[in-house]
Coordinates of C-alpha atoms and ligand atoms in Angstrom, one line a residue:
X8 CA 23.3 -1.3 -38.1
X9 CA 24.1 -1.1 -41.8
X10 CA 22.1 -1.3 -45.1
X11 CA 21.3 0.5 -48.3
X12 CA 18.3 2.3 -49.2
X13 CA 16.1 0.3 -51.4
X14 CA 16.5 1.6 -55.0
X15 CA 12.9 2.1 -56.0
X16 CA 10.5 1.6 -52.9
X17 CA 11.3 4.8 -51.2
X18 CA 10.0 7.5 -53.0
X19 CA 12.3 10.4 -52.0
X20 CA 10.3 13.5 -52.3
X21 CA 11.7 16.1 -54.5
X22 CA 10.3 19.1 -52.5
X23 CA 11.8 18.6 -49.1
X24 CA 11.3 16.5 -45.9
X25 CA 10.1 13.1 -46.0
X26 CA 6.2 12.9 -45.7
X27 CA 4.0 10.3 -43.9
X28 CA 3.2 9.0 -47.2
X29 CA 6.8 8.4 -48.2
X30 CA 7.5 6.7 -45.0
X31 CA 4.5 4.5 -44.8
X32 CA 5.0 3.5 -48.5
X33 CA 8.6 2.5 -47.6
X34 CA 7.3 0.2 -44.7
X35 CA 4.6 -1.4 -47.0
X36 CA 7.2 -2.8 -49.4
X37 CA 7.1 -6.5 -49.5
X38 CA 10.9 -6.3 -48.9
X39 CA 10.3 -5.5 -45.2
X40 CA 13.6 -5.9 -43.8
X41 CA 15.5 -3.6 -46.3
X42 CA 12.7 -1.1 -45.8
X43 CA 13.3 -1.1 -42.1
X44 CA 16.9 -0.9 -42.6
X45 CA 16.1 2.1 -44.8
X46 CA 13.9 3.6 -42.1
X47 CA 16.7 3.5 -39.6
X48 CA 19.1 5.1 -42.0
X49 CA 16.4 7.7 -42.6
X50 CA 16.0 8.3 -38.8
X51 CA 19.8 8.8 -38.4
X52 CA 20.1 11.1 -41.3
X53 CA 17.1 12.9 -42.2
X54 CA 15.0 12.9 -38.9
X55 CA 17.4 13.2 -36.3
X56 CA 17.5 16.9 -36.4
X57 CA 13.8 16.8 -36.4
X58 CA 13.1 14.6 -33.3
X59 CA 9.6 16.1 -33.1
X60 CA 8.5 14.8 -36.5
X61 CA 10.0 11.3 -35.8
X62 CA 8.3 11.1 -32.3
X63 CA 5.0 11.9 -34.0
X64 CA 5.4 9.0 -36.1
X65 CA 6.6 6.7 -33.3
X66 CA 4.1 7.8 -30.7
X67 CA 0.9 8.3 -32.6
X68 CA -1.0 5.0 -32.2
X69 CA -3.0 5.4 -35.3
X70 CA 0.4 4.8 -37.2
X71 CA 1.3 1.8 -35.1
X72 CA 2.3 -0.3 -38.1
X73 CA 5.4 1.9 -38.3
X74 CA 6.8 1.1 -35.1
X75 CA 5.6 -2.6 -34.9
X76 CA 7.5 -3.1 -38.0
X77 CA 10.5 -1.5 -36.5
X78 CA 10.3 -3.2 -33.2
X79 CA 9.7 -6.5 -35.0
X80 CA 12.9 -6.0 -37.1
X81 CA 14.8 -5.2 -34.0
X82 CA 13.7 -8.2 -32.2
X83 CA 14.6 -10.5 -35.1
X84 CA 18.2 -9.3 -35.1
X85 CA 20.6 -12.1 -33.8
X86 CA 22.0 -9.6 -31.3
X87 CA 20.3 -8.5 -28.1
X88 CA 17.7 -5.8 -28.8
X89 CA 19.1 -3.5 -26.3
X90 CA 22.5 -3.7 -28.0
X91 CA 21.3 -3.0 -31.4
X92 CA 19.5 0.0 -29.9
X93 CA 22.6 1.2 -27.8
X94 CA 24.6 1.1 -31.0
X95 CA 22.0 3.3 -32.7
X96 CA 22.0 5.8 -30.0
X97 CA 25.3 5.8 -28.5
X98 CA 27.0 7.6 -31.3
X99 CA 25.2 10.7 -30.3
X100 CA 23.9 11.1 -26.6
X101 CA 21.3 13.4 -28.1
X102 CA 19.6 10.5 -29.5
X103 CA 18.5 9.3 -26.1
X104 CA 15.0 10.4 -27.1
X105 CA 15.1 7.8 -30.0
X106 CA 16.2 5.1 -27.6
X107 CA 13.0 5.8 -25.3
X108 CA 10.8 6.0 -28.3
X109 CA 12.0 2.6 -29.4
X110 CA 11.8 1.1 -26.2
X111 CA 8.2 2.3 -25.9
X112 CA 7.6 0.7 -29.4
X113 CA 9.2 -2.6 -28.3
X114 CA 6.9 -2.4 -25.0
X115 CA 3.8 -1.8 -27.1
X116 CA 4.8 -4.6 -29.5
X117 CA 5.4 -7.2 -26.7
X118 CA 2.1 -6.2 -25.1
X119 CA 0.4 -6.7 -28.6
X120 CA 2.0 -10.2 -28.7
X121 CA 0.8 -11.1 -25.4
X122 CA -2.7 -10.0 -26.1
X123 CA -2.8 -12.3 -29.1
X124 CA -2.5 -15.2 -26.6
X125 CA -4.9 -13.9 -23.8
X126 CA -8.5 -14.7 -23.1
X127 CA -9.3 -11.3 -21.7
X128 CA -12.6 -10.1 -23.3
X129 CA -12.4 -6.4 -24.2
X130 CA -15.4 -4.4 -23.6
X131 CA -16.3 -0.8 -22.9
X132 CA -17.4 0.0 -19.3
X133 CA -20.9 0.6 -20.3
X134 CA -21.3 -2.7 -22.3
X135 CA -20.2 -4.4 -19.0
X136 CA -22.2 -2.4 -16.5
X137 CA -25.3 -0.8 -18.5
X138 CA -26.0 2.8 -17.2
X139 CA -22.8 3.4 -15.7
X140 CA -22.5 6.5 -17.8
X141 CA -25.1 8.0 -15.7
X142 CA -22.8 7.8 -12.5
X143 CA -21.0 10.9 -11.5
X144 CA -18.1 10.9 -9.0
X145 CA -16.2 14.0 -7.3
X146 CA -12.7 14.4 -8.6
X147 CA -9.6 16.3 -7.5
X148 CA -9.0 17.6 -10.8
X149 CA -5.4 18.8 -10.6
X150 CA -2.8 16.1 -10.7
X151 CA 0.4 18.2 -11.5
X152 CA 2.8 16.6 -9.3
X153 CA 2.8 13.0 -10.8
X154 CA 1.7 14.2 -14.4
X155 CA 0.3 10.7 -14.8
X156 CA -2.5 10.3 -17.3
X157 CA -4.1 7.6 -15.0
X158 CA -6.9 9.9 -14.0
X159 CA -9.4 8.2 -16.2
X160 CA -8.8 4.9 -14.6
X161 CA -9.2 6.3 -11.0
X162 CA -12.6 7.6 -12.2
X163 CA -13.7 4.4 -13.7
X164 CA -12.8 2.4 -10.5
X165 CA -14.7 5.1 -8.3
X166 CA -17.7 5.0 -10.8
X167 CA -17.8 1.2 -10.5
X168 CA -17.8 1.6 -6.6
X169 CA -20.5 4.2 -6.9
X170 CA -22.5 2.1 -9.5
X171 CA -22.7 -0.9 -7.2
X172 CA -22.9 1.5 -4.0
X173 CA -20.4 -1.1 -2.5
X174 CA -19.9 -1.2 1.1
X175 CA -16.5 -2.8 1.5
X176 CA -13.7 -1.9 -0.7
X177 CA -10.2 -3.4 -0.4
X178 CA -7.3 -1.6 -2.1
X179 CA -3.7 -3.3 -2.3
X180 CA -1.4 -0.7 -2.9
X181 CA -2.1 2.8 -1.4
X182 CA 0.9 5.0 -2.4
X183 CA -0.2 8.6 -2.0
X184 CA -3.9 7.6 -1.5
X185 CA -5.3 9.3 -4.4
X186 CA -7.5 6.4 -5.7
X187 CA -8.1 5.7 -1.9
X188 CA -9.5 9.1 -1.3
X189 CA -11.7 9.1 -4.5
X190 CA -13.2 5.7 -3.6
X191 CA -14.0 6.8 0.0
X192 CA -15.8 9.9 -1.6
X193 CA -17.6 7.9 -4.0
X194 CA -19.2 5.5 -1.2
X195 CA -19.5 7.6 1.8
X196 CA -21.3 5.0 3.5
X197 CA -18.7 2.4 2.8
X198 CA -15.2 1.5 4.1
X199 CA -12.1 1.6 2.2
X200 CA -9.4 -0.6 3.4
X201 CA -6.0 0.1 1.9
X202 CA -2.9 -1.7 2.4
X203 CA 0.7 -0.8 1.8
X204 CA 4.2 -1.7 3.2
X205 CA 5.2 0.0 6.5
X206 CA 7.0 3.3 5.0
X207 CA 10.5 2.0 6.5
X208 CA 10.0 -1.0 3.9
X209 CA 8.6 0.7 1.1
X210 CA 11.8 2.1 -0.4
X211 CA 11.3 5.0 -2.7
X212 CA 7.5 5.1 -2.0
X213 CA 8.1 5.4 1.8
X214 CA 8.0 9.1 2.0
X215 CA 4.9 9.4 0.0
X216 CA 2.5 6.8 1.3
X217 CA -0.8 8.2 2.3
X218 CA 0.5 11.9 1.5
X219 CA -2.7 12.7 -0.5
X220 CA -5.0 11.4 2.3
X221 CA -3.1 13.2 4.9
X222 CA -3.2 16.6 3.1
X223 CA -7.0 16.4 2.8
X224 CA -7.9 15.4 6.2
X225 CA -8.2 11.5 5.4
X226 CA -11.9 10.8 5.1
X227 CA -13.2 8.7 8.4
X228 CA -14.2 5.9 6.0
X229 CA -10.7 4.8 5.1
X230 CA -8.8 2.2 7.1
X231 CA -5.0 2.1 6.5
X232 CA -3.2 -1.1 7.0
X233 CA 0.5 -1.3 7.0
X234 CA 1.8 -4.8 6.0
X235 CA 3.5 -6.6 3.2
X236 CA 1.0 -8.2 1.2
X237 CA 3.0 -11.4 1.0
X238 CA 2.4 -11.7 4.8
X239 CA -1.0 -10.1 4.9
X240 CA -3.4 -12.5 6.9
X241 CA -6.8 -12.1 5.1
X242 CA -8.9 -14.0 7.7
X243 CA -10.5 -10.9 9.3
X244 CA -11.9 -9.9 5.8
X245 CA -12.3 -13.2 4.1
X246 CA -15.2 -13.5 1.5
X247 CA -16.5 -10.1 2.8
X248 CA -15.2 -7.5 0.3
X249 CA -17.4 -6.2 -2.6
X250 CA -14.5 -4.9 -4.6
X251 CA -10.8 -5.5 -4.4
X252 CA -8.4 -3.3 -6.3
X253 CA -5.1 -4.7 -7.0
X254 CA -2.4 -2.1 -7.6
X255 CA 0.9 -2.9 -5.7
X256 CA 4.1 -4.5 -6.8
X257 CA 3.7 -5.2 -10.7
X258 CA 6.0 -8.1 -10.8
X259 CA 4.4 -11.4 -12.1
X260 CA 5.1 -13.2 -8.7
X261 CA 3.6 -10.3 -6.7
X262 CA 0.4 -9.9 -8.9
X263 CA 0.0 -13.6 -8.5
X264 CA 0.4 -13.3 -4.7
X265 CA -1.9 -10.3 -4.6
X266 CA -4.5 -11.8 -6.7
X267 CA -4.6 -15.0 -4.4
X268 CA -5.3 -12.5 -1.7
X269 CA -7.9 -10.9 -3.6
X270 CA -9.7 -14.1 -4.3
X271 CA -9.6 -14.8 -0.5
X272 CA -11.0 -11.3 0.2
X273 CA -13.7 -11.2 -2.4
X274 CA -17.3 -11.9 -1.5
X275 CA -19.4 -14.2 -3.7
X276 CA -20.4 -12.1 -6.9
X277 CA -17.9 -9.5 -5.8
X278 CA -15.5 -7.7 -8.1
X279 CA -11.6 -7.8 -8.5
X280 CA -10.0 -5.0 -10.4
X281 CA -6.4 -5.1 -11.6
X282 CA -4.6 -1.8 -12.5
X283 CA -1.8 -1.4 -15.0
X284 CA -2.9 -3.9 -17.7
X285 CA -0.6 -1.9 -20.0
X286 CA 2.7 -2.3 -22.1
X287 CA 4.8 -0.7 -19.3
X288 CA 4.0 -3.5 -16.8
X289 CA 4.6 -7.0 -18.4
X290 CA 4.3 -8.6 -15.1
X291 CA 0.8 -7.6 -14.9
X292 CA -0.3 -8.4 -18.4
X293 CA 1.7 -11.7 -18.5
X294 CA 0.0 -12.9 -15.3
X295 CA -3.5 -11.9 -16.6
X296 CA -2.6 -13.7 -19.8
X297 CA -2.1 -16.8 -17.8
X298 CA -4.7 -16.3 -15.3
X299 CA -7.4 -15.7 -17.9
X300 CA -6.8 -19.0 -19.5
X301 CA -9.0 -20.5 -16.5
X302 CA -10.7 -17.4 -15.2
X303 CA -13.2 -15.0 -17.0
X304 CA -11.5 -11.6 -17.1
X305 CA -12.6 -8.4 -19.0
X306 CA -10.5 -5.7 -20.1
X307 CA -12.0 -2.4 -19.9
X308 CA -11.4 -0.7 -23.4
X309 CA -9.2 2.6 -23.3
X310 CA -8.1 2.0 -19.8
X311 CA -5.4 -0.2 -18.1
X312 CA -8.1 -1.8 -16.1
X313 CA -8.8 -5.5 -16.0
X314 CA -11.8 -6.8 -14.2
X315 CA -12.9 -10.4 -12.7
X316 CA -16.6 -10.7 -11.9
X317 CA -17.1 -13.8 -9.8
X318 CA -19.8 -15.9 -11.2
X319 CA -19.7 -14.3 -14.7
X320 CA -18.4 -16.2 -17.7
X321 CA -16.6 -13.5 -19.8
X322 CA -17.0 -15.5 -23.0
X323 CA -20.7 -15.8 -22.7
X324 CA -21.3 -12.4 -21.0
X325 CA -23.7 -10.6 -23.2
X326 CA -22.7 -7.1 -23.7
X327 CA -25.1 -4.2 -23.3
X328 CA -25.9 -2.4 -26.3
X329 CA -24.3 1.1 -26.7
X330 CA -24.9 3.8 -29.1
X331 CA -21.4 4.7 -30.4
X332 CA -20.8 8.3 -31.0
X333 CA -20.4 9.8 -34.4
X334 CA -16.7 10.2 -33.7
X335 CA -16.2 6.4 -33.2
X336 CA -16.6 5.9 -36.9
X337 CA -13.5 7.6 -37.7
X338 CA -11.3 6.0 -35.0
X339 CA -9.2 3.2 -36.0
X340 CA -9.5 -0.2 -34.2
Ligands
LIG429 C1 1.3 1.8 -8.1 S1 1.4 2.2 -6.4 C2 -0.3 2.1 -5.8 C3 -1.2 3.2 -6.6 C4 -2.3 3.5 -5.9 N1 -3.3 2.3 -5.9 C5 -3.0 4.7 -6.7 O1 -4.2 4.3 -7.5 O2 -2.7 5.8 -6.7 C6 2.2 0.8 -5.7 C7 2.2 0.7 -4.3 O3 2.4 -0.5 -3.9 C8 3.0 -0.6 -2.8 N2 3.6 -2.1 -2.5 C9 4.7 -2.4 -3.3 N3 5.1 -3.8 -2.7 C10 4.0 -4.0 -1.8 C11 4.0 -5.1 -1.0 N4 4.6 -6.2 -1.1 N5 2.8 -5.2 -0.1 C12 2.0 -4.0 0.1 N6 2.1 -3.1 -0.8 C13 3.3 -2.9 -1.6 C14 4.1 0.4 -2.9 O4 4.8 0.7 -1.7 C15 3.3 1.5 -3.7 O5 2.9 2.4 -2.8

């Protein structure tokens, strides 16, 4: 990638490193392309020795404009996005972190684009289910093995189960059984069916299936089922399940498959919840973008959860009033 620094638009600070203000000013210049070229040069020359600073710019969502511009520019290149990126990083293997950060930027950018064409209605959980803030659920607080920041989503799903005091839950995709376990604890009088592949067919997941459940004496209200969801016969459970949680293979085709199973399973007025409506799983958000054209779906704000409530039109649904906190005033959209 070549290009020269715009002459006047980037205000090079006399007193040391580039500041947020200088970088953002560069991006806001109407001559966007040249500015982005400048930014790339900047990354390679000024910021590369200071990856922390650059990552702060790329990763901080409140400064999303910076990486959207960058991802947009990379997307607009005649060459393949990955190729352009590779050129950027291959000169120095230590720049791997840059590749990762930009890929993250691209994923966020594509997700943002897909969201422009979706009909998912975005609400806070308490706007969807008034009073759910009063529900408490027990939680295994430590999740150091995976390091995943998904705990909030697991708590939300458990809170929804408790809120409706559901009797039958069906999870597609058990993995460790962490969500299974918390769901079972949230509705001790209910039953949680959880489906995953037989371990020998589950590839890298195989050795881990159900491990969290087994380590904690699997609650007696959990029923584990081992079968490929493509072949799973829903007949014994049809139209009986209060809450279906779709969280297995995240490819478009498989989310479509699991959704059609979920719709067979769910009882009238029941709920279907999908996990991983997020930049890292395009199969999920692309499927939901298409599915939401004809079906009412909600996205729970600040989570990767999407919800279908049978019989509820998401476009006409009247959101419950919430009193936003004082802090909300200072948050960007
Ligand atoms: C994202 S993990 C599930 C996480 C789990 N629900 C949780 O909240 O902790 C995905 C799981 O789906 C399973 N899976 C993938 N393809 C499947 C299929 N065709 N049928 C059933 N399970 C499948 C994988 O074996 C894996 O354990």
